[in-house]
Every structure is written in C-alpha cells, then in structure tokens.
Amino acid sequence: MKKELNDDLYQKIAAEMNLSETAFVTPINPSDTFTSGSRFCLRWFTPTVEVNLCGHATLATAAVLFQHKKNINPTLVFETRSGDLAVSKKKDGYLMDFPLNPPTQVDSKDFQDIIRVTVGTLPVQDVFLSTNMKELMIRLSDSCDSSVLTGLNVDPAAILGIDTKGRVQGITVTMKGAPDSQPGYDFYSRNFAPWVGIPEDPVTGSTHTILGSYWSKELGKNKMLAYQCSSRGGELELEVRDDGRINIGGEVVTVLQGIIRL
C-alpha cells in the first residue's frame, strides 16, 4: 500500500482473508516506490488481533517486493513492533534476520492443565516459556517417534477453556529430530495459537526465534534444519548468531494474486 490505512480497516481485511496473518507494508520515505525503496513499515494482523512478530508473512512480503515489484535492492529492511527486520535474497530463496528469543524453563506443574489438553499423556521432557512472546514450549521425550507429533490432535476450544492468567498466547510442541537420516532435520515442531485466532499455524517463523535458541544449546550447534510438521508443513534453515539474533532461511511460492476493493 502507498499509504497507511486505519487499524480497524487493517483488522477487517485480515478477518476477511482469514489466514494466520495478513501483512500490510508501506514505504517509509514518501518518495520511494515498492521498486526503489529499501526500508518499509510492516505490520501483521491475525483474523482477530495485531501481533508483534511474524515470520512467514515477512518472508512473503519480501518475496512480493522482490519478485513482483522487481525491487532493485539486495536487502530490504522492515520497521516493525519487533524492531528492524531484514530480508535478503540468496541463491535458492530468502534469508531473514530476526531477534533471538531465549525461553526460560518453568515448572510443568504450573501449566499442567494446558499441557494435558495439548499433548494428553505423552511423555514431556522440558517445558519452557518465552515471557515476551507469551509462548509456551513443550518438548516431548526423545522416546517419542515423529509420527506422535504429526498425529497429535489438538482441540483449540479445549485450550481456550484453560485459564493461563494471560501468560500464554501460543503453544509450541517440539521434539528432537533425526539429523543422521535424510533430509536430516534437527528438530520438529507444531504451533497452536487459538488465543489470537490461529487454531494451528502451518509454519511459524516467530516461534523459531525461541526454538532456535533452545535447540542450539541442546544440540550444541549454531546451524540447524527444522521442520514444522503441520498438515501443510514447512522447512526452515536456522543459524543462531553470536550477536543475539537468528538467520531464518526459506523459500516462497506465489499461489494467488488479486485486488481487494474497499
């Protein structure tokens, strides 16, 4: 968009699109176009609320600017609620520069109801919480096979029925991968956020700022290959940096173009 719309209209458009997040991008400099500009304002709305960080909608925004608007810059910077986020072109996709969000270990007893509703009686190895993102991370035991995670049937209504005292707005269930077998995923995950209108997010770049921090320490490696095993699924290349940030790499496929009439 060439100019900002009001927040109510943003929210109505996002509700009409009914996707996990809808991104809205505007040039920072009024003299810039989507082709010439290198800095943009970027906001994300779920069908019900505005969110502070979103990975795949940032990736999609950059891809639209690069592929369809023929942006001339090698790197685009987006000013967001989470600070500046950069996306660069690489040979086989795009690379996002995001802040790292290290989680804090918590007592599983404090979240036993929501853990039970989410993973049932499956063995849980670790429970962590990202307080700034309000994301609860549940790590399943290494004794679990990946089919246990893909077959998990989570009821969004049941999750919403649990009182989390506002501490949780999303749940990520994760488990160790099988890096020695092809294609060599270091860890798997699924993400559920019915509090913000997302029963399950297909691929969640923002939660990998948490997962990347956690698994980097657990596995003792900075470069990792992750797979989010929703029904649609998605692969993410991660590199945890020494400056407290994380590179997230991915590919983009355009599936639909259109015009919204307001």
Coordinates of C-alpha atoms in Angstrom, one line a residue:
M1 CA 0.0 0.0 0.0
K2 CA 1.2 3.5 -0.7
K3 CA -0.3 4.9 2.5
E4 CA -1.3 3.7 5.9
L5 CA -5.0 2.7 6.5
N6 CA -6.7 2.9 9.8
D7 CA -6.3 0.0 12.2
D8 CA -9.9 -1.0 12.1
L9 CA -9.7 -1.5 8.4
Y10 CA -6.5 -3.5 8.7
Q11 CA -8.2 -5.8 11.1
K12 CA -11.3 -6.2 8.9
I13 CA -9.2 -7.1 5.9
A14 CA -7.3 -9.6 8.0
A15 CA -10.5 -11.1 9.2
E16 CA -11.8 -11.3 5.6
M17 CA -8.6 -13.0 4.4
N18 CA -8.8 -15.4 7.4
L19 CA -5.2 -16.5 7.2
S20 CA -2.8 -16.9 10.2
E21 CA -1.5 -13.4 9.5
T22 CA -2.1 -10.8 6.9
A23 CA 0.8 -8.4 6.3
F24 CA 0.5 -4.7 5.5
V25 CA 3.5 -2.9 4.0
T26 CA 4.0 0.8 3.3
P27 CA 7.1 2.8 2.2
I28 CA 8.9 4.8 4.9
N29 CA 10.0 7.5 2.5
P30 CA 7.1 9.1 0.6
S31 CA 9.3 9.5 -2.5
D32 CA 10.1 5.7 -2.5
T33 CA 8.2 3.2 -4.6
F34 CA 7.9 -0.5 -3.9
T35 CA 10.6 -0.9 -6.6
S36 CA 13.1 1.6 -5.4
G37 CA 12.6 1.6 -1.6
S38 CA 14.9 -0.3 0.8
R39 CA 13.0 0.5 4.1
F40 CA 9.3 -0.2 4.7
C41 CA 6.9 -0.2 7.6
L42 CA 5.4 -3.7 8.2
R43 CA 2.5 -4.7 10.4
W44 CA 0.8 -8.1 10.8
F45 CA -2.8 -8.9 11.8
T46 CA -4.3 -12.3 12.6
P47 CA -8.1 -12.6 12.0
T48 CA -8.6 -11.1 15.5
V49 CA -5.5 -9.1 16.7
E50 CA -2.3 -7.3 15.6
V51 CA 0.8 -9.3 16.6
N52 CA 4.4 -8.3 17.4
L53 CA 6.3 -10.7 15.2
C54 CA 5.6 -12.9 12.3
G55 CA 8.0 -14.9 10.1
H56 CA 6.2 -16.2 7.1
A57 CA 4.2 -13.0 6.4
T58 CA 7.6 -11.1 6.5
L59 CA 9.1 -13.6 4.1
A60 CA 6.1 -13.4 1.8
T61 CA 6.2 -9.6 1.9
A62 CA 9.8 -9.5 0.8
A63 CA 9.2 -12.1 -1.9
V64 CA 6.3 -10.0 -3.4
L65 CA 8.6 -6.9 -3.4
F66 CA 11.5 -8.8 -5.0
Q67 CA 9.6 -11.0 -7.4
H68 CA 6.5 -9.0 -8.4
K69 CA 7.6 -5.4 -7.7
K70 CA 11.1 -6.0 -9.0
N71 CA 12.7 -4.3 -6.1
I72 CA 16.3 -3.2 -7.0
N73 CA 17.9 -3.6 -3.5
P74 CA 19.7 -6.8 -2.4
T75 CA 18.3 -6.4 1.2
L76 CA 15.0 -5.0 2.4
V77 CA 14.6 -3.6 6.0
F78 CA 11.2 -3.6 7.7
E79 CA 10.4 -1.4 10.6
T80 CA 8.1 -3.4 12.9
R81 CA 6.9 -3.8 16.5
S82 CA 9.9 -6.1 17.0
G83 CA 12.5 -3.6 15.6
D84 CA 14.2 -3.7 12.3
L85 CA 13.9 -7.0 10.4
A86 CA 16.0 -7.5 7.3
V87 CA 15.3 -9.9 4.4
S88 CA 18.0 -10.6 1.8
K89 CA 17.9 -12.6 -1.4
K90 CA 20.0 -15.7 -1.6
K91 CA 20.6 -18.2 -4.4
D92 CA 17.8 -20.6 -3.6
G93 CA 15.4 -18.4 -1.5
Y94 CA 15.5 -15.7 1.1
L95 CA 17.2 -15.1 4.4
M96 CA 15.5 -13.3 7.3
D97 CA 17.4 -11.5 10.1
F98 CA 15.3 -11.8 13.3
P99 CA 15.9 -11.2 17.0
L100 CA 16.6 -14.3 19.1
N101 CA 14.1 -15.0 22.0
P102 CA 15.7 -17.4 24.6
P103 CA 12.9 -19.0 26.7
T104 CA 13.1 -19.7 30.4
Q105 CA 12.5 -23.1 31.9
V106 CA 9.3 -23.4 34.1
D107 CA 7.8 -25.9 36.4
S108 CA 5.5 -28.1 34.3
K109 CA 3.1 -28.3 37.3
D110 CA 2.3 -24.6 36.8
F111 CA 1.0 -25.4 33.3
Q112 CA -0.2 -29.0 33.9
D113 CA -3.8 -28.3 32.7
I114 CA -2.8 -26.8 29.4
I115 CA -0.1 -29.4 28.8
R116 CA -2.6 -32.2 29.4
V117 CA -5.1 -30.7 27.0
T118 CA -2.4 -30.2 24.3
V119 CA -0.4 -33.4 24.4
G120 CA -2.5 -35.7 26.6
T121 CA -0.5 -38.4 28.3
L122 CA 2.6 -38.2 26.0
P123 CA 5.9 -38.0 28.0
V124 CA 7.1 -34.5 28.4
Q125 CA 10.9 -33.8 28.8
D126 CA 11.0 -30.0 29.1
V127 CA 8.7 -27.0 29.5
F128 CA 9.9 -23.5 28.7
L129 CA 8.2 -20.1 28.5
S130 CA 9.0 -17.1 26.4
T131 CA 7.6 -14.3 28.5
N132 CA 7.9 -11.5 26.0
M133 CA 6.2 -13.6 23.3
K134 CA 3.9 -15.4 25.7
E135 CA 4.7 -18.7 24.1
L136 CA 4.7 -22.0 26.0
M137 CA 7.2 -24.6 24.5
I138 CA 6.5 -28.2 25.3
R139 CA 9.3 -30.6 24.4
L140 CA 8.2 -34.2 24.0
S141 CA 10.5 -37.0 25.3
D142 CA 13.2 -38.4 22.9
S143 CA 11.4 -41.7 23.2
C144 CA 8.6 -40.4 21.0
D145 CA 8.6 -41.0 17.3
S146 CA 7.9 -38.1 15.0
S147 CA 4.6 -39.7 14.0
V148 CA 3.4 -39.0 17.5
L149 CA 3.8 -35.2 16.9
T150 CA 2.3 -35.3 13.4
G151 CA -0.6 -37.3 14.7
L152 CA -1.3 -35.0 17.6
N153 CA -5.0 -33.9 17.6
V154 CA -5.3 -30.6 19.5
D155 CA -8.7 -29.1 20.3
P156 CA -8.5 -25.3 20.1
A157 CA -11.7 -24.8 22.1
A158 CA -10.3 -27.0 24.9
I159 CA -7.1 -25.0 25.0
L160 CA -9.1 -21.7 25.3
G161 CA -11.0 -23.2 28.2
I162 CA -7.8 -23.3 30.3
D163 CA -7.1 -20.2 32.4
T164 CA -3.4 -19.3 31.7
K165 CA -3.8 -15.9 33.6
G166 CA -2.7 -14.2 30.4
R167 CA 0.8 -15.7 30.4
V168 CA 0.3 -17.8 27.3
Q169 CA -1.0 -16.8 23.8
G170 CA 0.6 -19.6 21.9
I171 CA 1.8 -23.2 22.4
T172 CA 4.7 -24.9 20.5
V173 CA 5.1 -28.6 20.8
T174 CA 8.6 -29.7 19.8
M175 CA 10.8 -32.8 19.7
K176 CA 14.3 -33.8 18.7
G177 CA 14.8 -34.7 15.1
A178 CA 16.9 -37.3 13.2
P179 CA 19.8 -35.3 11.8
D180 CA 21.7 -38.5 10.7
S181 CA 18.9 -39.5 8.4
Q182 CA 17.8 -37.7 5.2
P183 CA 16.8 -34.9 5.0
G184 CA 18.4 -34.5 8.4
Y185 CA 16.1 -32.4 10.5
D186 CA 17.5 -31.3 13.8
F187 CA 14.1 -30.9 15.4
Y188 CA 10.4 -30.9 14.7
S189 CA 7.6 -28.6 15.9
R190 CA 3.9 -27.7 15.7
N191 CA 2.3 -24.4 16.8
F192 CA -1.1 -23.6 18.2
A193 CA -2.4 -20.1 19.0
P194 CA -6.2 -20.0 19.3
W195 CA -5.9 -17.0 21.7
V196 CA -5.1 -14.9 18.6
G197 CA -7.4 -16.6 16.2
I198 CA -5.0 -19.3 14.9
P199 CA -6.1 -22.8 15.7
E200 CA -2.8 -24.1 14.2
D201 CA -0.2 -22.1 12.3
P202 CA 1.2 -24.0 9.3
V203 CA 4.8 -22.6 9.5
T204 CA 5.8 -20.1 12.3
G205 CA 9.0 -18.1 11.8
S206 CA 8.5 -16.2 15.0
T207 CA 8.4 -19.3 17.2
H208 CA 11.7 -20.4 15.7
T209 CA 13.3 -17.4 17.4
I210 CA 12.5 -19.4 20.6
L211 CA 13.1 -22.9 19.2
G212 CA 16.4 -21.9 17.6
S213 CA 17.7 -20.6 20.9
Y214 CA 16.6 -23.6 22.8
W215 CA 17.8 -26.3 20.4
S216 CA 21.1 -24.6 19.6
K217 CA 22.0 -25.0 23.3
E218 CA 20.6 -28.5 23.5
L219 CA 22.3 -29.8 20.4
G220 CA 25.5 -27.7 20.7
K221 CA 25.3 -26.3 17.1
N222 CA 24.5 -23.0 15.5
K223 CA 23.3 -24.1 12.1
M224 CA 20.1 -26.3 12.1
L225 CA 17.5 -27.6 9.8
A226 CA 14.0 -27.6 11.3
Y227 CA 10.7 -28.9 10.1
Q228 CA 7.2 -27.7 11.2
C229 CA 5.0 -30.7 10.7
S230 CA 1.6 -29.2 10.3
S231 CA -0.7 -30.7 7.6
R232 CA 0.9 -28.2 5.1
G233 CA 4.3 -28.4 6.7
G234 CA 7.4 -26.3 6.1
E235 CA 11.2 -26.5 6.3
L236 CA 13.4 -23.8 7.9
E237 CA 17.1 -23.2 7.8
L238 CA 18.4 -21.6 11.0
E239 CA 21.6 -20.1 12.1
V240 CA 21.9 -18.7 15.6
R241 CA 24.4 -15.8 15.7
D242 CA 26.7 -14.6 18.4
D243 CA 25.1 -11.1 18.4
G244 CA 21.8 -12.4 19.8
R245 CA 20.0 -12.7 16.5
I246 CA 19.0 -15.6 14.3
N247 CA 19.0 -16.1 10.5
I248 CA 16.0 -17.9 9.2
G249 CA 16.1 -19.2 5.6
G250 CA 13.2 -20.3 3.4
E251 CA 11.6 -20.4 0.0
V252 CA 8.4 -18.8 -1.3
V253 CA 5.8 -19.9 -3.8
T254 CA 3.2 -17.4 -5.0
V255 CA -0.2 -19.1 -5.1
L256 CA -2.7 -16.3 -5.6
Q257 CA -2.8 -12.7 -6.8
G258 CA -5.8 -10.4 -6.6
I259 CA -7.3 -7.0 -5.8
I260 CA -9.2 -6.1 -2.7
R261 CA -11.9 -3.5 -3.2
L262 CA -12.5 -1.4 -0.1

